[in-house]
mmCIF file of C-alpha atoms in Angstrom:
data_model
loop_
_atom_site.group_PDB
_atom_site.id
_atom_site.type_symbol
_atom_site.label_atom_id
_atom_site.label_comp_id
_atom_site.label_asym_id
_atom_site.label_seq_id
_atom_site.Cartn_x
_atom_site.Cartn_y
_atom_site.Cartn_z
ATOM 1 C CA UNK A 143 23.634 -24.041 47.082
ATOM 2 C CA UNK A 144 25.911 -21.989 44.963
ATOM 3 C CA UNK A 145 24.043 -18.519 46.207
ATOM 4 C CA UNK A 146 24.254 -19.614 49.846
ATOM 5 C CA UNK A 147 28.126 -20.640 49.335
ATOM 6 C CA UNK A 148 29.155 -17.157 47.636
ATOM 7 C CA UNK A 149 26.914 -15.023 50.074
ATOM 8 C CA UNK A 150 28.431 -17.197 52.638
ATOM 9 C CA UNK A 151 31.970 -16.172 51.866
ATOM 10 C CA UNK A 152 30.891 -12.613 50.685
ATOM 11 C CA UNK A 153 29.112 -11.342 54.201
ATOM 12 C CA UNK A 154 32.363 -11.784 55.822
ATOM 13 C CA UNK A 155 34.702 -10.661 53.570
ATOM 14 C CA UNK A 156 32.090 -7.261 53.617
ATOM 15 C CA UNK A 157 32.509 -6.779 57.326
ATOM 16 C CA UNK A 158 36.266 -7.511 57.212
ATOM 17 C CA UNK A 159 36.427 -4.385 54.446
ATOM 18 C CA UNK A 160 34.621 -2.076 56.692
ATOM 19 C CA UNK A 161 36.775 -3.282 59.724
ATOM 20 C CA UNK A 162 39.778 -2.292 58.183
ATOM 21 C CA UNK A 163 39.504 1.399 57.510
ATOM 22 C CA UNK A 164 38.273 2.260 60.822
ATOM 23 C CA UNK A 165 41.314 0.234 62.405
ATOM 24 C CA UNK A 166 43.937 1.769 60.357
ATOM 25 C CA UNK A 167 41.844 5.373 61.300
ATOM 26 C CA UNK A 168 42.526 4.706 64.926
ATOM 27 C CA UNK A 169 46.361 3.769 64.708
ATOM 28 C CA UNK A 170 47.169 6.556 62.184
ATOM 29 C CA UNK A 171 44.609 8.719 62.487
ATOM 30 C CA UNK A 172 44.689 12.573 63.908
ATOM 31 C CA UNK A 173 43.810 11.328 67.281
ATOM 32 C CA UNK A 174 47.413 9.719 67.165
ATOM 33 C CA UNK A 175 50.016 11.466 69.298
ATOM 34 C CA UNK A 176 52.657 9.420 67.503
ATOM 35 C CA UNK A 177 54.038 5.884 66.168
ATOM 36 C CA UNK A 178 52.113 2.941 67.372
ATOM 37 C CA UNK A 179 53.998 0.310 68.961
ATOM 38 C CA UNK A 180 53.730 -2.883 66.755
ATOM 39 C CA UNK A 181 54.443 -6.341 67.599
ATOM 40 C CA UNK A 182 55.147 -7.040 63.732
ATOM 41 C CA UNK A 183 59.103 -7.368 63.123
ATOM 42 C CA UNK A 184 61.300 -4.427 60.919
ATOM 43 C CA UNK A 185 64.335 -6.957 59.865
ATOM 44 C CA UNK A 186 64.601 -10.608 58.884
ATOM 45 C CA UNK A 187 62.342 -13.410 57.227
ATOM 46 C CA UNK A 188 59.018 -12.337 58.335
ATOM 47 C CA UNK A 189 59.486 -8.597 58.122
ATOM 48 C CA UNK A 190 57.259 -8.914 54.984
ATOM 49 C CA UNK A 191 54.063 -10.548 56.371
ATOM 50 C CA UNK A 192 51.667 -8.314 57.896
ATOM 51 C CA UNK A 193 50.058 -8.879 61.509
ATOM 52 C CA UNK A 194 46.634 -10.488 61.809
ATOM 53 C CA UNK A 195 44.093 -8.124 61.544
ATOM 54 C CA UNK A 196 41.838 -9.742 64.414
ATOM 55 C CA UNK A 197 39.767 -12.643 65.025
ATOM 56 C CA UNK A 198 38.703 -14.936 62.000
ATOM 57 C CA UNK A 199 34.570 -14.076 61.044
ATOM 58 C CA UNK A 200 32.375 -16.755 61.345
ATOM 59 C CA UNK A 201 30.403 -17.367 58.681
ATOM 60 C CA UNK A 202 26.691 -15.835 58.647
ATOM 61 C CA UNK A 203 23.875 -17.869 58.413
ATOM 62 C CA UNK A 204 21.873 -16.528 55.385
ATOM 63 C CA UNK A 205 18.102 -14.942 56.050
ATOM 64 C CA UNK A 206 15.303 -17.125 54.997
ATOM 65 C CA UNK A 207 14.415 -15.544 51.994
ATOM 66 C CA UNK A 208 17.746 -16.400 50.303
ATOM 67 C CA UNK A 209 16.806 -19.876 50.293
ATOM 68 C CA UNK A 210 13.240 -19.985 49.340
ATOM 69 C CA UNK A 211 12.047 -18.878 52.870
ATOM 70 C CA UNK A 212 10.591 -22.333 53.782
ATOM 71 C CA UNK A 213 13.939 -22.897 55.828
ATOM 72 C CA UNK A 214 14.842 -26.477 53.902
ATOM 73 C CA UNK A 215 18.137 -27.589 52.546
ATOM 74 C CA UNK A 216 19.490 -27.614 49.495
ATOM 75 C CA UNK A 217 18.654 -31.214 48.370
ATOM 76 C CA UNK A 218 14.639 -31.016 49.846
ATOM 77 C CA UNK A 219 14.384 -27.711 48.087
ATOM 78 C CA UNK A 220 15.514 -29.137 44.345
ATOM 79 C CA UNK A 221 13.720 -32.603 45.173
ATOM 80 C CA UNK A 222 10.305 -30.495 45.982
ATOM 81 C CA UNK A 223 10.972 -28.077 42.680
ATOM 82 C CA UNK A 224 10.049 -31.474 40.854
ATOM 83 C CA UNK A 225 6.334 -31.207 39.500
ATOM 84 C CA UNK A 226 5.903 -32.572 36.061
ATOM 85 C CA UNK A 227 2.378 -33.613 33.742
ATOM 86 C CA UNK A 228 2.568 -36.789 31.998
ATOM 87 C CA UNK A 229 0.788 -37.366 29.012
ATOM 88 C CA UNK A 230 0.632 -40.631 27.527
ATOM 89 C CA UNK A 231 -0.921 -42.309 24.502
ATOM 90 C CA UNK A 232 -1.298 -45.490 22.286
ATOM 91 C CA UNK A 233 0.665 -47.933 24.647
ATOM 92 C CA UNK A 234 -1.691 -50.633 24.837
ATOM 93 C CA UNK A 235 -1.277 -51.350 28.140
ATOM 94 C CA UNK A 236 -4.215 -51.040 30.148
ATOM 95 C CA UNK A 237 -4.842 -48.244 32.861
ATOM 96 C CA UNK A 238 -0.837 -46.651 31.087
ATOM 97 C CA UNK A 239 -2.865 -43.916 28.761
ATOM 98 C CA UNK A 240 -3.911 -40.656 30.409
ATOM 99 C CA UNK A 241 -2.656 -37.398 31.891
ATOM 100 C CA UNK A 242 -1.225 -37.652 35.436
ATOM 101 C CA UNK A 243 0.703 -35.433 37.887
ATOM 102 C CA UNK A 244 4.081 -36.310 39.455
ATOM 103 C CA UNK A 245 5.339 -33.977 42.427
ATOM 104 C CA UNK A 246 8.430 -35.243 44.162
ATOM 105 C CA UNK A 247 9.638 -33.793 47.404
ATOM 106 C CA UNK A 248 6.838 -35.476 49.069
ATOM 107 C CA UNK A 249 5.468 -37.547 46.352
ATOM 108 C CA UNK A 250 2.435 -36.635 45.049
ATOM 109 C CA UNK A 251 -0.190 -36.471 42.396
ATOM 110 C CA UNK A 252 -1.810 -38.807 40.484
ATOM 111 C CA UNK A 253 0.856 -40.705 38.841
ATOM 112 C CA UNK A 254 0.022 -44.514 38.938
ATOM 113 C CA UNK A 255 4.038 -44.734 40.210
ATOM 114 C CA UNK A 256 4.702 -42.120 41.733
ATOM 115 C CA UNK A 257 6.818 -43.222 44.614
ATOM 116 C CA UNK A 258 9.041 -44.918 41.767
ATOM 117 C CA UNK A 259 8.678 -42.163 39.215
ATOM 118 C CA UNK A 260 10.617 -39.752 42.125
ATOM 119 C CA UNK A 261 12.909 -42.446 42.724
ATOM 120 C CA UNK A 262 14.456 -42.689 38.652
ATOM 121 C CA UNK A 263 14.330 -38.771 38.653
ATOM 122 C CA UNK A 264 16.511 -38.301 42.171
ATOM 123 C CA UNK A 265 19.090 -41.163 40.876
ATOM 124 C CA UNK A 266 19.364 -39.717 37.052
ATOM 125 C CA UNK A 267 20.068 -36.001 39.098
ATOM 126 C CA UNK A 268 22.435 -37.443 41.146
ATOM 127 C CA UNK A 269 24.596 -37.744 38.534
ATOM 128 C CA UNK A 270 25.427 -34.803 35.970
ATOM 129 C CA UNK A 271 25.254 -37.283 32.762
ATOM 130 C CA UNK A 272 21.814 -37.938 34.380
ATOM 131 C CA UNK A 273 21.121 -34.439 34.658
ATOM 132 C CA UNK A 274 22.019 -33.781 31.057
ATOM 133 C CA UNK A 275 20.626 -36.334 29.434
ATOM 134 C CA UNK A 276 17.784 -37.528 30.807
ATOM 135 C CA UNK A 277 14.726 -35.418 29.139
ATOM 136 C CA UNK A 278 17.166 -34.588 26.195
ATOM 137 C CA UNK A 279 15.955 -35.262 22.760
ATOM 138 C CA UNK A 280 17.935 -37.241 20.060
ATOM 139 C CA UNK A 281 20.295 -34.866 18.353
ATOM 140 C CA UNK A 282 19.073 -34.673 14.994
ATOM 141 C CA UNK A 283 21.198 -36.787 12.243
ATOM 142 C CA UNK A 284 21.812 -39.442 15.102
ATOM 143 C CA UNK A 285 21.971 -42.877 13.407
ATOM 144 C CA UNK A 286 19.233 -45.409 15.004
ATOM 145 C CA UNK A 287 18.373 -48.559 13.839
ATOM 146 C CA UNK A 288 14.966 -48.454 12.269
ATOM 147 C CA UNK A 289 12.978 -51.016 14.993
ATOM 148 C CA UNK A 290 9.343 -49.975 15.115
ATOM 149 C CA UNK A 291 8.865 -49.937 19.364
ATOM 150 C CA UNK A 292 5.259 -49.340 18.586
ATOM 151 C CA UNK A 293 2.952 -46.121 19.076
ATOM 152 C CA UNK A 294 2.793 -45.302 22.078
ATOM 153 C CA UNK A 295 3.391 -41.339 22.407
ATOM 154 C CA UNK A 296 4.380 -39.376 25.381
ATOM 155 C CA UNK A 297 4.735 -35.372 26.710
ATOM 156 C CA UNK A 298 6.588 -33.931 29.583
ATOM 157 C CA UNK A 299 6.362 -30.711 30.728
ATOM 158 C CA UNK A 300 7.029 -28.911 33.889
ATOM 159 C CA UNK A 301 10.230 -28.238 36.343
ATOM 160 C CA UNK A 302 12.438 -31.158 37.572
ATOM 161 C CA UNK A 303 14.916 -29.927 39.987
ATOM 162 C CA UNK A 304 14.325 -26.557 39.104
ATOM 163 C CA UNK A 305 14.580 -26.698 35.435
ATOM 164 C CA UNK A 306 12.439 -26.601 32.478
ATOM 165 C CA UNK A 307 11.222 -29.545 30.827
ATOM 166 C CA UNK A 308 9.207 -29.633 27.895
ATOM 167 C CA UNK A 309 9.812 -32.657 26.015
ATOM 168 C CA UNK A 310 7.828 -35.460 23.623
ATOM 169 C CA UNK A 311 9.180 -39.236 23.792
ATOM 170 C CA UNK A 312 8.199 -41.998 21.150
ATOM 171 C CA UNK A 313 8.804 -45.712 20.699
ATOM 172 C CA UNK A 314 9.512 -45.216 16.777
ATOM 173 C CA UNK A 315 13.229 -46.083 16.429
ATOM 174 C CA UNK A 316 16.235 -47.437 18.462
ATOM 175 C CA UNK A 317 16.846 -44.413 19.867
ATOM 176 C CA UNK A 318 13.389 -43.054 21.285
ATOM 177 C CA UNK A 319 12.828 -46.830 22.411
ATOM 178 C CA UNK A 320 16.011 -46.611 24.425
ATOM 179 C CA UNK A 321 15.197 -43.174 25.590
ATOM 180 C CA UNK A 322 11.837 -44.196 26.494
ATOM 181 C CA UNK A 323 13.049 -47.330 28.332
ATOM 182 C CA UNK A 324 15.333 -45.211 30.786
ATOM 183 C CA UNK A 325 12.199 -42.762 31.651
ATOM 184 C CA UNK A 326 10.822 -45.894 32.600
ATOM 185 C CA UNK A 327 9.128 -45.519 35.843
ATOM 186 C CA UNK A 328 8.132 -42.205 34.430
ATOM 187 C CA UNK A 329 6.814 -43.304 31.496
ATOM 188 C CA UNK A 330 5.196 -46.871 31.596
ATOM 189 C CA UNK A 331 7.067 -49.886 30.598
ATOM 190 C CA UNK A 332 5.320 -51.129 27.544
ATOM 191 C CA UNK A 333 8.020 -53.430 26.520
#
């Protein structure tokens, strides 16, 4: 969205540079037999602003290729960048252990919840806490309490809105269980 904003403002601004030489050619140019009448005023408050220099530019719509050349907006094009393989182990909870795909953006793939999987991952990016923190490891030297969650073992890798993720989540202190928890649709709830 950034790209489309900047390129939005830059086409414009492009034009309006190669608009103005040729203008000021014209009115000063050889061709000129003499002063140009101007409408701007010589004394008084606004003898320091300069005229208009024509007609505000409308904004460009960008080509298709600047924005993935499927055409869609900003949001469906981050939501369908979402394609991530779950790996889980050792939860005990029947049917939870396996590999499975997630695509969001439409949902896809083989995840047993996918539908609600998509959901957790739209409303964590939605915020930029979410966005930061939500496949982020515990800091090393972070002080958990030592609560066994159990051994259930989890891997996630591929791109969620675009980004890398590559990232292992475990139930064997207070911190992986609460990180585990709030992956929960993602992961499975083995609480």
């Amino acid at each position: 969205m950034l790209r489309r904003l900047a390129l939005t403002a830059v086409v414009p601004l492009a034009v309006l540079a190669a608009a103005v030489p040729a203008s000021t050619a014209t009115a000063s140019g050889a061709a000129s037999s003499g002063p140009v009448p101007s409408a701007a005023p010589t004394s008084g408050p606004f003898a320091a602003a300069r005229p208009a220099l024509g007609p505000l530019l409308m904004p460009l719509p960008l080509p298709g290729f600047l924005d993935g050349g499927e055409g869609t907006g900003a949001g469906e094009a981050d939501e369908a960048r979402t394609r991530l393989t779950v790996s889980v182990e050792n939860t005990g909870v029947p049917g939870a252990d396996g590999t499975f795909e997630l695509e969001c953006g439409p949902t896809g793939g083989t995840h047993p919840e996918g539908q609600a999987a998509c959901d957790r991952l739209a409303e964590a990016g939605a915020t930029r806490a979410g966005r930061q923190e939500l496949f982020r490891e515990t800091p090393e030297g972070t002080m958990c309490t030592m609560i066994h969650g159990g051994d259930a073992f989890a891997r996630i890798v591929g791109t969620w809105e675009g980004r890398a993720v590559d990232t292992t989540a475990s139930r064997r202190d207070g911190c992986e269980i609460a990180r585990w928890n709030s992956l929960v649709p993602v992961l499975p709830d083995v609480r």
